C-alpha atoms as a PDB file:
ATOM      1  CA  UNK A   1      -7.072 -96.128 -76.872  1.00  0.00           C
ATOM      2  CA  UNK A   2      -8.068 -99.892 -76.157  1.00  0.00           C
ATOM      3  CA  UNK A   3      -8.871-102.044 -79.590  1.00  0.00           C
ATOM      4  CA  UNK A   4     -10.496-104.986 -77.396  1.00  0.00           C
ATOM      5  CA  UNK A   5     -13.900-103.687 -76.975  1.00  0.00           C
ATOM      6  CA  UNK A   6     -12.874-102.103 -73.519  1.00  0.00           C
ATOM      7  CA  UNK A   7     -14.394 -98.838 -72.964  1.00  0.00           C
ATOM      8  CA  UNK A   8     -12.011 -95.794 -72.427  1.00  0.00           C
ATOM      9  CA  UNK A   9     -12.619 -93.095 -69.905  1.00  0.00           C
ATOM     10  CA  UNK A  10     -14.499 -90.204 -71.465  1.00  0.00           C
ATOM     11  CA  UNK A  11     -15.457 -86.877 -70.424  1.00  0.00           C
ATOM     12  CA  UNK A  12     -18.715 -86.880 -68.260  1.00  0.00           C
ATOM     13  CA  UNK A  13     -21.839 -86.453 -70.493  1.00  0.00           C
ATOM     14  CA  UNK A  14     -19.971 -87.003 -73.718  1.00  0.00           C
ATOM     15  CA  UNK A  15     -21.626 -89.615 -76.046  1.00  0.00           C
ATOM     16  CA  UNK A  16     -18.963 -92.121 -77.471  1.00  0.00           C
ATOM     17  CA  UNK A  17     -19.614 -91.613 -81.223  1.00  0.00           C
ATOM     18  CA  UNK A  18     -18.250 -93.686 -84.288  1.00  0.00           C
ATOM     19  CA  UNK A  19     -18.489 -92.038 -87.724  1.00  0.00           C
ATOM     20  CA  UNK A  20     -18.682 -94.641 -90.285  1.00  0.00           C
ATOM     21  CA  UNK A  21     -17.723 -93.562 -93.645  1.00  0.00           C
ATOM     22  CA  UNK A  22     -17.994 -95.607 -97.102  1.00  0.00           C
ATOM     23  CA  UNK A  23     -15.542 -94.836 -99.572  1.00  0.00           C
ATOM     24  CA  UNK A  24     -14.419 -96.004-103.039  1.00  0.00           C
ATOM     25  CA  UNK A  25     -12.705 -93.248-104.345  1.00  0.00           C
ATOM     26  CA  UNK A  26     -10.668 -89.829-103.738  1.00  0.00           C
ATOM     27  CA  UNK A  27      -8.410 -91.141-100.883  1.00  0.00           C
ATOM     28  CA  UNK A  28      -7.032 -87.485-100.422  1.00  0.00           C
ATOM     29  CA  UNK A  29     -10.452 -85.974-100.032  1.00  0.00           C
ATOM     30  CA  UNK A  30     -11.626 -88.640 -97.543  1.00  0.00           C
ATOM     31  CA  UNK A  31      -8.510 -88.006 -95.544  1.00  0.00           C
ATOM     32  CA  UNK A  32      -9.687 -84.231 -95.609  1.00  0.00           C
ATOM     33  CA  UNK A  33     -13.044 -85.696 -94.326  1.00  0.00           C
ATOM     34  CA  UNK A  34     -11.473 -87.510 -91.622  1.00  0.00           C
ATOM     35  CA  UNK A  35      -9.484 -84.668 -90.153  1.00  0.00           C
ATOM     36  CA  UNK A  36     -12.544 -82.497 -90.259  1.00  0.00           C
ATOM     37  CA  UNK A  37     -14.269 -84.834 -88.065  1.00  0.00           C
ATOM     38  CA  UNK A  38     -11.555 -84.953 -85.722  1.00  0.00           C
ATOM     39  CA  UNK A  39     -11.230 -81.484 -85.277  1.00  0.00           C
ATOM     40  CA  UNK A  40     -14.914 -81.011 -85.147  1.00  0.00           C
ATOM     41  CA  UNK A  41     -15.376 -83.692 -82.601  1.00  0.00           C
ATOM     42  CA  UNK A  42     -11.846 -84.522 -80.868  1.00  0.00           C
ATOM     43  CA  UNK A  43     -13.019 -87.574 -78.735  1.00  0.00           C
ATOM     44  CA  UNK A  44     -14.876 -88.916 -81.781  1.00  0.00           C
ATOM     45  CA  UNK A  45     -13.938 -92.343 -83.437  1.00  0.00           C
ATOM     46  CA  UNK A  46     -13.907 -92.471 -87.542  1.00  0.00           C
ATOM     47  CA  UNK A  47     -14.141 -95.973 -88.960  1.00  0.00           C
ATOM     48  CA  UNK A  48     -13.750 -95.879 -92.990  1.00  0.00           C
ATOM     49  CA  UNK A  49     -14.842 -98.984 -94.947  1.00  0.00           C
ATOM     50  CA  UNK A  50     -13.182 -98.628 -98.097  1.00  0.00           C
ATOM     51  CA  UNK A  51     -13.809-100.346-101.637  1.00  0.00           C
ATOM     52  CA  UNK A  52     -10.638-100.790-102.863  1.00  0.00           C
ATOM     53  CA  UNK A  53     -11.502-101.979-106.675  1.00  0.00           C
ATOM     54  CA  UNK A  54     -10.598 -98.491-107.957  1.00  0.00           C
ATOM     55  CA  UNK A  55      -8.468 -96.481-105.833  1.00  0.00           C
ATOM     56  CA  UNK A  56      -6.453 -96.937-102.851  1.00  0.00           C
ATOM     57  CA  UNK A  57      -7.850 -96.682 -99.339  1.00  0.00           C
ATOM     58  CA  UNK A  58      -7.176 -93.373 -97.568  1.00  0.00           C
ATOM     59  CA  UNK A  59      -4.416 -93.354 -94.833  1.00  0.00           C
ATOM     60  CA  UNK A  60      -5.353 -93.288 -91.111  1.00  0.00           C
ATOM     61  CA  UNK A  61      -2.253 -91.035 -90.496  1.00  0.00           C
ATOM     62  CA  UNK A  62      -1.540 -93.277 -87.323  1.00  0.00           C
ATOM     63  CA  UNK A  63      -4.552 -91.591 -85.588  1.00  0.00           C
ATOM     64  CA  UNK A  64      -5.352 -93.911 -82.755  1.00  0.00           C
ATOM     65  CA  UNK A  65      -9.128 -92.911 -83.137  1.00  0.00           C
ATOM     66  CA  UNK A  66      -9.493 -93.275 -87.003  1.00  0.00           C
ATOM     67  CA  UNK A  67      -9.417 -96.925 -88.476  1.00  0.00           C
ATOM     68  CA  UNK A  68      -9.445 -97.847 -92.229  1.00  0.00           C
ATOM     69  CA  UNK A  69     -10.262-101.476 -93.800  1.00  0.00           C
ATOM     70  CA  UNK A  70     -11.189-102.672 -97.018  1.00  0.00           C
ATOM     71  CA  UNK A  71     -14.009-105.040 -96.865  1.00  0.00           C
ATOM     72  CA  UNK A  72     -13.827-106.878-100.412  1.00  0.00           C
ATOM     73  CA  UNK A  73     -17.126-106.243-101.450  1.00  0.00           C
ATOM     74  CA  UNK A  74     -18.364-104.982-104.957  1.00  0.00           C
ATOM     75  CA  UNK A  75     -20.410-102.003-103.701  1.00  0.00           C
ATOM     76  CA  UNK A  76     -21.786-100.905-107.114  1.00  0.00           C
ATOM     77  CA  UNK A  77     -24.579 -98.448-106.789  1.00  0.00           C
ATOM     78  CA  UNK A  78     -28.018-100.202-105.796  1.00  0.00           C
ATOM     79  CA  UNK A  79     -26.521-103.465-104.683  1.00  0.00           C
ATOM     80  CA  UNK A  80     -26.917-105.517-101.989  1.00  0.00           C
ATOM     81  CA  UNK A  81     -23.149-105.305-101.140  1.00  0.00           C
ATOM     82  CA  UNK A  82     -23.908-101.377-100.291  1.00  0.00           C
ATOM     83  CA  UNK A  83     -25.954-102.669 -97.385  1.00  0.00           C
ATOM     84  CA  UNK A  84     -23.495-105.698 -96.616  1.00  0.00           C
ATOM     85  CA  UNK A  85     -20.724-103.201 -96.259  1.00  0.00           C
ATOM     86  CA  UNK A  86     -22.590-101.159 -94.099  1.00  0.00           C
ATOM     87  CA  UNK A  87     -23.635-103.864 -91.743  1.00  0.00           C
ATOM     88  CA  UNK A  88     -20.009-104.999 -91.634  1.00  0.00           C
ATOM     89  CA  UNK A  89     -19.071-101.644 -90.640  1.00  0.00           C
ATOM     90  CA  UNK A  90     -21.392-101.425 -88.184  1.00  0.00           C
ATOM     91  CA  UNK A  91     -20.666-104.440 -86.398  1.00  0.00           C
ATOM     92  CA  UNK A  92     -16.807-103.380 -86.606  1.00  0.00           C
ATOM     93  CA  UNK A  93     -17.652-100.073 -84.987  1.00  0.00           C
ATOM     94  CA  UNK A  94     -19.535-101.824 -82.273  1.00  0.00           C
ATOM     95  CA  UNK A  95     -16.815-104.497 -81.576  1.00  0.00           C
ATOM     96  CA  UNK A  96     -13.886-102.180 -81.808  1.00  0.00           C
ATOM     97  CA  UNK A  97     -15.363 -98.758 -80.077  1.00  0.00           C
ATOM     98  CA  UNK A  98     -18.261 -99.898 -78.183  1.00  0.00           C
ATOM     99  CA  UNK A  99     -20.216 -96.837 -79.060  1.00  0.00           C
ATOM    100  CA  UNK A 100     -23.347 -94.975 -77.820  1.00  0.00           C
ATOM    101  CA  UNK A 101     -23.888 -93.176 -81.336  1.00  0.00           C
ATOM    102  CA  UNK A 102     -22.980 -94.468 -84.835  1.00  0.00           C
ATOM    103  CA  UNK A 103     -23.535 -92.064 -87.811  1.00  0.00           C
ATOM    104  CA  UNK A 104     -23.277 -93.270 -91.458  1.00  0.00           C
ATOM    105  CA  UNK A 105     -21.535 -90.981 -93.975  1.00  0.00           C
ATOM    106  CA  UNK A 106     -20.221 -91.204 -97.530  1.00  0.00           C
ATOM    107  CA  UNK A 107     -16.688 -89.942 -98.549  1.00  0.00           C
ATOM    108  CA  UNK A 108     -18.179 -87.047-100.204  1.00  0.00           C
ATOM    109  CA  UNK A 109     -19.743 -85.777 -97.155  1.00  0.00           C
ATOM    110  CA  UNK A 110     -18.444 -82.784 -94.942  1.00  0.00           C
ATOM    111  CA  UNK A 111     -19.080 -81.219 -91.483  1.00  0.00           C
ATOM    112  CA  UNK A 112     -21.350 -78.331 -91.489  1.00  0.00           C
ATOM    113  CA  UNK A 113     -21.784 -77.422 -87.776  1.00  0.00           C
ATOM    114  CA  UNK A 114     -19.880 -78.487 -84.832  1.00  0.00           C
ATOM    115  CA  UNK A 115     -20.187 -81.925 -84.251  1.00  0.00           C
ATOM    116  CA  UNK A 116     -19.856 -81.929 -80.560  1.00  0.00           C
ATOM    117  CA  UNK A 117     -23.049 -80.066 -80.326  1.00  0.00           C
ATOM    118  CA  UNK A 118     -24.874 -82.299 -82.701  1.00  0.00           C
ATOM    119  CA  UNK A 119     -23.837 -85.572 -80.984  1.00  0.00           C
ATOM    120  CA  UNK A 120     -25.431 -84.267 -77.690  1.00  0.00           C
ATOM    121  CA  UNK A 121     -28.631 -83.198 -79.502  1.00  0.00           C
ATOM    122  CA  UNK A 122     -28.724 -86.960 -81.267  1.00  0.00           C
ATOM    123  CA  UNK A 123     -28.536 -88.666 -78.142  1.00  0.00           C
ATOM    124  CA  UNK A 124     -31.223 -86.625 -76.597  1.00  0.00           C
ATOM    125  CA  UNK A 125     -33.272 -86.758 -79.602  1.00  0.00           C
ATOM    126  CA  UNK A 126     -35.184 -89.994 -78.279  1.00  0.00           C
ATOM    127  CA  UNK A 127     -34.817 -92.288 -81.606  1.00  0.00           C
ATOM    128  CA  UNK A 128     -32.780 -92.938 -84.588  1.00  0.00           C
ATOM    129  CA  UNK A 129     -32.112 -89.764 -87.180  1.00  0.00           C
ATOM    130  CA  UNK A 130     -32.636 -90.100 -90.785  1.00  0.00           C
ATOM    131  CA  UNK A 131     -35.973 -89.933 -93.128  1.00  0.00           C
ATOM    132  CA  UNK A 132     -38.283 -92.199 -94.413  1.00  0.00           C
ATOM    133  CA  UNK A 133     -41.429 -92.824 -95.568  1.00  0.00           C
ATOM    134  CA  UNK A 134     -43.848 -95.873 -96.239  1.00  0.00           C
ATOM    135  CA  UNK A 135     -44.556 -96.982 -99.678  1.00  0.00           C
ATOM    136  CA  UNK A 136     -47.142 -99.296-101.333  1.00  0.00           C
ATOM    137  CA  UNK A 137     -48.131-100.383-104.675  1.00  0.00           C
ATOM    138  CA  UNK A 138     -51.026-102.230-106.366  1.00  0.00           C
ATOM    139  CA  UNK A 139     -49.920-103.347-109.958  1.00  0.00           C
ATOM    140  CA  UNK A 140     -52.253-103.810-112.781  1.00  0.00           C
ATOM    141  CA  UNK A 141     -52.898-106.571-115.341  1.00  0.00           C
ATOM    142  CA  UNK A 142     -52.752-104.741-118.906  1.00  0.00           C
ATOM    143  CA  UNK A 143     -51.375-101.809-120.499  1.00  0.00           C
ATOM    144  CA  UNK A 144     -51.857 -99.476-117.199  1.00  0.00           C
ATOM    145  CA  UNK A 145     -49.305 -98.953-114.522  1.00  0.00           C
ATOM    146  CA  UNK A 146     -50.515 -99.579-110.921  1.00  0.00           C
ATOM    147  CA  UNK A 147     -51.710 -97.371-108.175  1.00  0.00           C
ATOM    148  CA  UNK A 148     -49.211 -95.872-105.888  1.00  0.00           C
ATOM    149  CA  UNK A 149     -45.385 -95.957-105.983  1.00  0.00           C
ATOM    150  CA  UNK A 150     -43.927 -98.488-108.166  1.00  0.00           C
ATOM    151  CA  UNK A 151     -40.453 -98.422-106.422  1.00  0.00           C
ATOM    152  CA  UNK A 152     -42.492-101.041-104.161  1.00  0.00           C
ATOM    153  CA  UNK A 153     -41.313-103.575-106.703  1.00  0.00           C
ATOM    154  CA  UNK A 154     -37.934-103.219-105.988  1.00  0.00           C
ATOM    155  CA  UNK A 155     -38.587-104.960-102.593  1.00  0.00           C
ATOM    156  CA  UNK A 156     -41.925-106.887-103.525  1.00  0.00           C
ATOM    157  CA  UNK A 157     -40.117-109.234-106.032  1.00  0.00           C
ATOM    158  CA  UNK A 158     -37.214-111.341-106.375  1.00  0.00           C
ATOM    159  CA  UNK A 159     -34.588-109.860-108.814  1.00  0.00           C
ATOM    160  CA  UNK A 160     -32.102-111.453-110.973  1.00  0.00           C
ATOM    161  CA  UNK A 161     -30.001-111.115-113.996  1.00  0.00           C
ATOM    162  CA  UNK A 162     -29.325-113.250-117.022  1.00  0.00           C
ATOM    163  CA  UNK A 163     -25.558-114.323-117.849  1.00  0.00           C
ATOM    164  CA  UNK A 164     -25.613-111.666-120.512  1.00  0.00           C
ATOM    165  CA  UNK A 165     -26.527-109.038-118.336  1.00  0.00           C
ATOM    166  CA  UNK A 166     -24.068-109.839-115.378  1.00  0.00           C
ATOM    167  CA  UNK A 167     -21.495-109.530-118.170  1.00  0.00           C
ATOM    168  CA  UNK A 168     -22.668-106.027-119.209  1.00  0.00           C
ATOM    169  CA  UNK A 169     -23.520-107.600-122.724  1.00  0.00           C
ATOM    170  CA  UNK A 170     -26.741-105.722-124.580  1.00  0.00           C
ATOM    171  CA  UNK A 171     -28.424-106.754-127.808  1.00  0.00           C
ATOM    172  CA  UNK A 172     -27.509-104.094-130.674  1.00  0.00           C
ATOM    173  CA  UNK A 173     -28.975-102.706-133.170  1.00  0.00           C
ATOM    174  CA  UNK A 174     -32.797-103.120-134.640  1.00  0.00           C
ATOM    175  CA  UNK A 175     -32.539-106.526-133.066  1.00  0.00           C
ATOM    176  CA  UNK A 176     -31.994-105.013-129.919  1.00  0.00           C
ATOM    177  CA  UNK A 177     -34.530-102.337-129.722  1.00  0.00           C
ATOM    178  CA  UNK A 178     -36.971-104.415-130.718  1.00  0.00           C
ATOM    179  CA  UNK A 179     -36.252-107.144-127.889  1.00  0.00           C
ATOM    180  CA  UNK A 180     -36.108-104.452-125.629  1.00  0.00           C
ATOM    181  CA  UNK A 181     -39.442-102.747-126.627  1.00  0.00           C
ATOM    182  CA  UNK A 182     -41.277-106.403-126.469  1.00  0.00           C
ATOM    183  CA  UNK A 183     -39.582-107.133-123.237  1.00  0.00           C
ATOM    184  CA  UNK A 184     -40.860-103.814-121.534  1.00  0.00           C
ATOM    185  CA  UNK A 185     -44.485-104.256-123.489  1.00  0.00           C
ATOM    186  CA  UNK A 186     -44.815-107.963-121.980  1.00  0.00           C
ATOM    187  CA  UNK A 187     -43.502-106.812-118.262  1.00  0.00           C
ATOM    188  CA  UNK A 188     -46.209-104.111-118.089  1.00  0.00           C
ATOM    189  CA  UNK A 189     -49.145-106.419-119.151  1.00  0.00           C
ATOM    190  CA  UNK A 190     -47.841-108.969-116.888  1.00  0.00           C
ATOM    191  CA  UNK A 191     -46.777-106.516-113.874  1.00  0.00           C
ATOM    192  CA  UNK A 192     -48.755-108.496-110.936  1.00  0.00           C
ATOM    193  CA  UNK A 193     -46.330-111.367-111.641  1.00  0.00           C
ATOM    194  CA  UNK A 194     -43.205-110.096-113.168  1.00  0.00           C
ATOM    195  CA  UNK A 195     -41.383-106.877-113.865  1.00  0.00           C
ATOM    196  CA  UNK A 196     -38.229-105.573-115.373  1.00  0.00           C
ATOM    197  CA  UNK A 197     -35.812-102.590-114.037  1.00  0.00           C
ATOM    198  CA  UNK A 198     -32.668-101.239-115.376  1.00  0.00           C
ATOM    199  CA  UNK A 199     -30.346 -99.889-112.638  1.00  0.00           C
ATOM    200  CA  UNK A 200     -28.781 -97.381-115.102  1.00  0.00           C
ATOM    201  CA  UNK A 201     -25.980 -96.440-112.426  1.00  0.00           C
ATOM    202  CA  UNK A 202     -25.578 -99.959-111.371  1.00  0.00           C
ATOM    203  CA  UNK A 203     -25.346-103.325-112.899  1.00  0.00           C
ATOM    204  CA  UNK A 204     -27.840-102.800-115.694  1.00  0.00           C
ATOM    205  CA  UNK A 205     -30.920-105.061-116.465  1.00  0.00           C
ATOM    206  CA  UNK A 206     -32.715-107.044-113.666  1.00  0.00           C
ATOM    207  CA  UNK A 207     -35.824-109.360-113.831  1.00  0.00           C
ATOM    208  CA  UNK A 208     -38.280-109.622-111.057  1.00  0.00           C
ATOM    209  CA  UNK A 209     -40.774-112.384-110.034  1.00  0.00           C
ATOM    210  CA  UNK A 210     -43.260-111.134-107.533  1.00  0.00           C
ATOM    211  CA  UNK A 211     -42.716-113.019-104.045  1.00  0.00           C
ATOM    212  CA  UNK A 212     -45.452-115.143-102.972  1.00  0.00           C
ATOM    213  CA  UNK A 213     -45.126-114.259 -99.338  1.00  0.00           C
ATOM    214  CA  UNK A 214     -43.963-110.656 -98.030  1.00  0.00           C
ATOM    215  CA  UNK A 215     -43.017-109.471 -94.773  1.00  0.00           C
ATOM    216  CA  UNK A 216     -44.686-106.242 -95.350  1.00  0.00           C
ATOM    217  CA  UNK A 217     -48.219-105.179 -94.220  1.00  0.00           C
ATOM    218  CA  UNK A 218     -50.821-102.342 -93.326  1.00  0.00           C
ATOM    219  CA  UNK A 219     -49.013-102.369 -89.808  1.00  0.00           C
ATOM    220  CA  UNK A 220     -45.828-103.023 -91.129  1.00  0.00           C
ATOM    221  CA  UNK A 221     -45.182-101.248 -94.374  1.00  0.00           C
ATOM    222  CA  UNK A 222     -42.021-101.123 -96.402  1.00  0.00           C
ATOM    223  CA  UNK A 223     -40.361 -97.831 -96.236  1.00  0.00           C
ATOM    224  CA  UNK A 224     -37.867 -95.820 -98.768  1.00  0.00           C
ATOM    225  CA  UNK A 225     -35.555 -93.313 -97.308  1.00  0.00           C
ATOM    226  CA  UNK A 226     -32.060 -92.355 -97.086  1.00  0.00           C
ATOM    227  CA  UNK A 227     -29.281 -94.914 -96.093  1.00  0.00           C
ATOM    228  CA  UNK A 228     -27.688 -92.042 -94.263  1.00  0.00           C
ATOM    229  CA  UNK A 229     -28.841 -92.685 -90.777  1.00  0.00           C
ATOM    230  CA  UNK A 230     -27.493 -92.027 -87.321  1.00  0.00           C
ATOM    231  CA  UNK A 231     -28.178 -94.798 -84.605  1.00  0.00           C
ATOM    232  CA  UNK A 232     -28.126 -94.922 -80.647  1.00  0.00           C
ATOM    233  CA  UNK A 233     -26.615 -98.230 -79.490  1.00  0.00           C
ATOM    234  CA  UNK A 234     -30.179 -99.956 -78.922  1.00  0.00           C
ATOM    235  CA  UNK A 235     -31.233 -99.214 -82.627  1.00  0.00           C
ATOM    236  CA  UNK A 236     -27.752-100.504 -83.647  1.00  0.00           C
ATOM    237  CA  UNK A 237     -28.011-103.683 -81.575  1.00  0.00           C
ATOM    238  CA  UNK A 238     -31.173-104.573 -82.830  1.00  0.00           C
ATOM    239  CA  UNK A 239     -30.474-103.938 -86.505  1.00  0.00           C
ATOM    240  CA  UNK A 240     -27.377-106.269 -86.155  1.00  0.00           C
ATOM    241  CA  UNK A 241     -28.812-109.033 -83.959  1.00  0.00           C
ATOM    242  CA  UNK A 242     -32.510-108.931 -84.898  1.00  0.00           C
ATOM    243  CA  UNK A 243     -33.725-107.188 -87.908  1.00  0.00           C
ATOM    244  CA  UNK A 244     -30.918-107.634 -90.557  1.00  0.00           C
ATOM    245  CA  UNK A 245     -28.964-110.649 -88.705  1.00  0.00           C
ATOM    246  CA  UNK A 246     -27.432-113.193 -90.892  1.00  0.00           C
ATOM    247  CA  UNK A 247     -30.389-115.515 -92.233  1.00  0.00           C
ATOM    248  CA  UNK A 248     -33.351-113.119 -91.035  1.00  0.00           C
ATOM    249  CA  UNK A 249     -36.237-113.133 -93.112  1.00  0.00           C
ATOM    250  CA  UNK A 250     -35.898-108.901 -93.799  1.00  0.00           C
ATOM    251  CA  UNK A 251     -32.002-109.696 -94.495  1.00  0.00           C
ATOM    252  CA  UNK A 252     -32.994-112.375 -97.299  1.00  0.00           C
ATOM    253  CA  UNK A 253     -35.445-110.713 -98.892  1.00  0.00           C
ATOM    254  CA  UNK A 254     -33.030-107.220 -99.177  1.00  0.00           C
ATOM    255  CA  UNK A 255     -30.464-110.029-100.593  1.00  0.00           C
ATOM    256  CA  UNK A 256     -32.343-110.479-103.763  1.00  0.00           C
ATOM    257  CA  UNK A 257     -33.779-107.150-103.979  1.00  0.00           C
ATOM    258  CA  UNK A 258     -32.491-103.967-106.232  1.00  0.00           C
ATOM    259  CA  UNK A 259     -31.436-100.631-104.773  1.00  0.00           C
ATOM    260  CA  UNK A 260     -31.829-102.053-101.311  1.00  0.00           C
ATOM    261  CA  UNK A 261     -29.847 -99.437 -99.530  1.00  0.00           C
ATOM    262  CA  UNK A 262     -32.709 -96.950 -99.946  1.00  0.00           C
ATOM    263  CA  UNK A 263     -34.836 -99.446 -97.573  1.00  0.00           C
ATOM    264  CA  UNK A 264     -33.010-102.017 -95.490  1.00  0.00           C
ATOM    265  CA  UNK A 265     -32.250 -99.768 -92.842  1.00  0.00           C
ATOM    266  CA  UNK A 266     -35.178 -97.502 -92.548  1.00  0.00           C
ATOM    267  CA  UNK A 267     -37.751-100.083 -92.987  1.00  0.00           C
ATOM    268  CA  UNK A 268     -36.915-101.970 -89.491  1.00  0.00           C
ATOM    269  CA  UNK A 269     -35.748 -98.862 -87.993  1.00  0.00           C
ATOM    270  CA  UNK A 270     -39.387 -97.448 -88.785  1.00  0.00           C
ATOM    271  CA  UNK A 271     -41.211-100.258 -87.721  1.00  0.00           C
ATOM    272  CA  UNK A 272     -39.815 -99.643 -83.972  1.00  0.00           C
ATOM    273  CA  UNK A 273     -40.463 -96.289 -83.995  1.00  0.00           C
ATOM    274  CA  UNK A 274     -40.504 -92.834 -86.439  1.00  0.00           C
ATOM    275  CA  UNK A 275     -37.004 -91.068 -86.694  1.00  0.00           C
ATOM    276  CA  UNK A 276     -36.459 -88.431 -84.214  1.00  0.00           C
ATOM    277  CA  UNK A 277     -37.562 -84.848 -85.290  1.00  0.00           C
ATOM    278  CA  UNK A 278     -34.298 -83.699 -86.304  1.00  0.00           C
ATOM    279  CA  UNK A 279     -32.834 -82.317 -89.491  1.00  0.00           C
ATOM    280  CA  UNK A 280     -31.166 -85.028 -91.827  1.00  0.00           C
ATOM    281  CA  UNK A 281     -27.634 -86.476 -91.355  1.00  0.00           C
ATOM    282  CA  UNK A 282     -26.671 -84.995 -94.506  1.00  0.00           C
ATOM    283  CA  UNK A 283     -27.984 -81.989 -96.804  1.00  0.00           C
ATOM    284  CA  UNK A 284     -27.720 -82.213-100.279  1.00  0.00           C
ATOM    285  CA  UNK A 285     -28.935 -80.129-103.166  1.00  0.00           C
ATOM    286  CA  UNK A 286     -30.206 -82.207-105.723  1.00  0.00           C
ATOM    287  CA  UNK A 287     -29.374 -81.838-109.522  1.00  0.00           C
ATOM    288  CA  UNK A 288     -32.676 -83.003-111.518  1.00  0.00           C
ATOM    289  CA  UNK A 289     -30.762 -82.845-115.029  1.00  0.00           C
ATOM    290  CA  UNK A 290     -28.119 -85.532-113.658  1.00  0.00           C
ATOM    291  CA  UNK A 291     -30.618 -87.393-111.046  1.00  0.00           C
ATOM    292  CA  UNK A 292     -27.863 -87.250-108.530  1.00  0.00           C
ATOM    293  CA  UNK A 293     -26.815 -84.743-105.969  1.00  0.00           C
ATOM    294  CA  UNK A 294     -25.356 -81.363-107.142  1.00  0.00           C
ATOM    295  CA  UNK A 295     -21.855 -80.320-106.447  1.00  0.00           C
ATOM    296  CA  UNK A 296     -21.772 -77.973-103.007  1.00  0.00           C
ATOM    297  CA  UNK A 297     -19.942 -74.717-103.659  1.00  0.00           C
ATOM    298  CA  UNK A 298     -20.187 -71.559-101.805  1.00  0.00           C
ATOM    299  CA  UNK A 299     -23.379 -70.721-103.251  1.00  0.00           C
ATOM    300  CA  UNK A 300     -24.894 -73.293-101.097  1.00  0.00           C
ATOM    301  CA  UNK A 301     -23.721 -72.282 -97.917  1.00  0.00           C
ATOM    302  CA  UNK A 302     -26.868 -70.587 -96.621  1.00  0.00           C
ATOM    303  CA  UNK A 303     -29.068 -73.561 -97.372  1.00  0.00           C
ATOM    304  CA  UNK A 304     -26.456 -75.863 -95.490  1.00  0.00           C
ATOM    305  CA  UNK A 305     -26.608 -73.628 -92.767  1.00  0.00           C
ATOM    306  CA  UNK A 306     -30.255 -73.196 -92.464  1.00  0.00           C
ATOM    307  CA  UNK A 307     -30.759 -76.915 -92.897  1.00  0.00           C
ATOM    308  CA  UNK A 308     -29.477 -77.766 -89.468  1.00  0.00           C
ATOM    309  CA  UNK A 309     -27.879 -81.020 -90.795  1.00  0.00           C
ATOM    310  CA  UNK A 310     -24.377 -81.761 -89.329  1.00  0.00           C
ATOM    311  CA  UNK A 311     -23.064 -82.970 -92.835  1.00  0.00           C
ATOM    312  CA  UNK A 312     -23.342 -81.546 -96.404  1.00  0.00           C
ATOM    313  CA  UNK A 313     -23.152 -83.868 -99.549  1.00  0.00           C
ATOM    314  CA  UNK A 314     -21.563 -83.902-102.041  1.00  0.00           C
ATOM    315  CA  UNK A 315     -18.171 -82.294-102.127  1.00  0.00           C
ATOM    316  CA  UNK A 316     -15.199 -82.276-104.652  1.00  0.00           C
ATOM    317  CA  UNK A 317     -11.778 -81.184-104.048  1.00  0.00           C
ATOM    318  CA  UNK A 318     -12.069 -78.227-106.751  1.00  0.00           C
ATOM    319  CA  UNK A 319     -15.249 -76.811-106.787  1.00  0.00           C
ATOM    320  CA  UNK A 320     -15.989 -77.391-103.140  1.00  0.00           C
ATOM    321  CA  UNK A 321     -12.659 -76.135-101.899  1.00  0.00           C
ATOM    322  CA  UNK A 322     -13.825 -72.626-100.718  1.00  0.00           C
ATOM    323  CA  UNK A 323     -16.604 -73.937 -99.455  1.00  0.00           C
ATOM    324  CA  UNK A 324     -14.723 -76.626 -97.041  1.00  0.00           C
ATOM    325  CA  UNK A 325     -12.252 -74.220 -96.124  1.00  0.00           C
ATOM    326  CA  UNK A 326     -15.492 -71.959 -94.426  1.00  0.00           C
ATOM    327  CA  UNK A 327     -17.021 -74.771 -92.914  1.00  0.00           C
ATOM    328  CA  UNK A 328     -13.607 -75.747 -91.612  1.00  0.00           C
ATOM    329  CA  UNK A 329     -14.260 -72.494 -89.105  1.00  0.00           C
ATOM    330  CA  UNK A 330     -18.213 -73.150 -88.709  1.00  0.00           C
ATOM    331  CA  UNK A 331     -17.819 -76.810 -87.657  1.00  0.00           C
ATOM    332  CA  UNK A 332     -14.844 -75.956 -85.247  1.00  0.00           C
ATOM    333  CA  UNK A 333     -16.075 -76.975 -81.594  1.00  0.00           C
ATOM    334  CA  UNK A 334     -17.165 -74.145 -79.342  1.00  0.00           C
ATOM    335  CA  UNK A 335     -13.860 -73.644 -77.285  1.00  0.00           C
ATOM    336  CA  UNK A 336     -11.717 -73.524 -80.258  1.00  0.00           C
END
């Protein structure tokens, strides 16, 4: 395979597909994911973008269609760096593999159907694949919340942290509780101007000031949805070279937002066209008690199959082992 951006001869009619996988832990499980993708789509490429702060990067096993790199970013949950790592990986995938189709995954995804079939469907679908809905919010002065989805303040405000918050320091005891009650009460009363949010799974407390000008409007609203998307080459090029290019207005906005990964990709994509009428890239079961995806087991197999999604999430080596064994057989290409 050429590594200088030149195309390699491909079977007639087969899209040149790159699976971009964002990882930060469990390298052995990621290596199993890589093998599963390569079995299910033998001509596909896999590009792993790894946050190496906690665990070492997975091995590429000298597979010419697999590349692993460490991006050097602190991709904490809900941070801009998650989006930045995605854009870096997309740009690397474009320059290294010259793809027709790029699919974004996490290290906790796993193939749930033959990928060669899904790739052809994705290329024929006539648009990007994912899910997004417009959001709007009208804040109020006083003691009542505004009207609409207050997640909009993640993107309508410019967010920052105090030095103490950046260091993870938190006032304790009665003084701390009194300060937090006062802080939250003041933020509610002044909501059209400022806000406070706690990114509990991420970097903690953020303070936001409403932006004087916004790129969002009735005709071009802010969208919120899943970051796990699949893009054909035209959508990929516009995202990298126009919408979220370095220095672009939209990129500058999301750099100072919170939880931007739920909006930064799908907003400009949705401005141009709605997502294709296909199943989501990855099927997940939500655990409301933990407020995060449930671990997939054999009990979820029927729902995964009925979803039509090419992947499921999240999987773990122990609890999901029997499920992954079954999916390995299901996701094998038709000729196998």
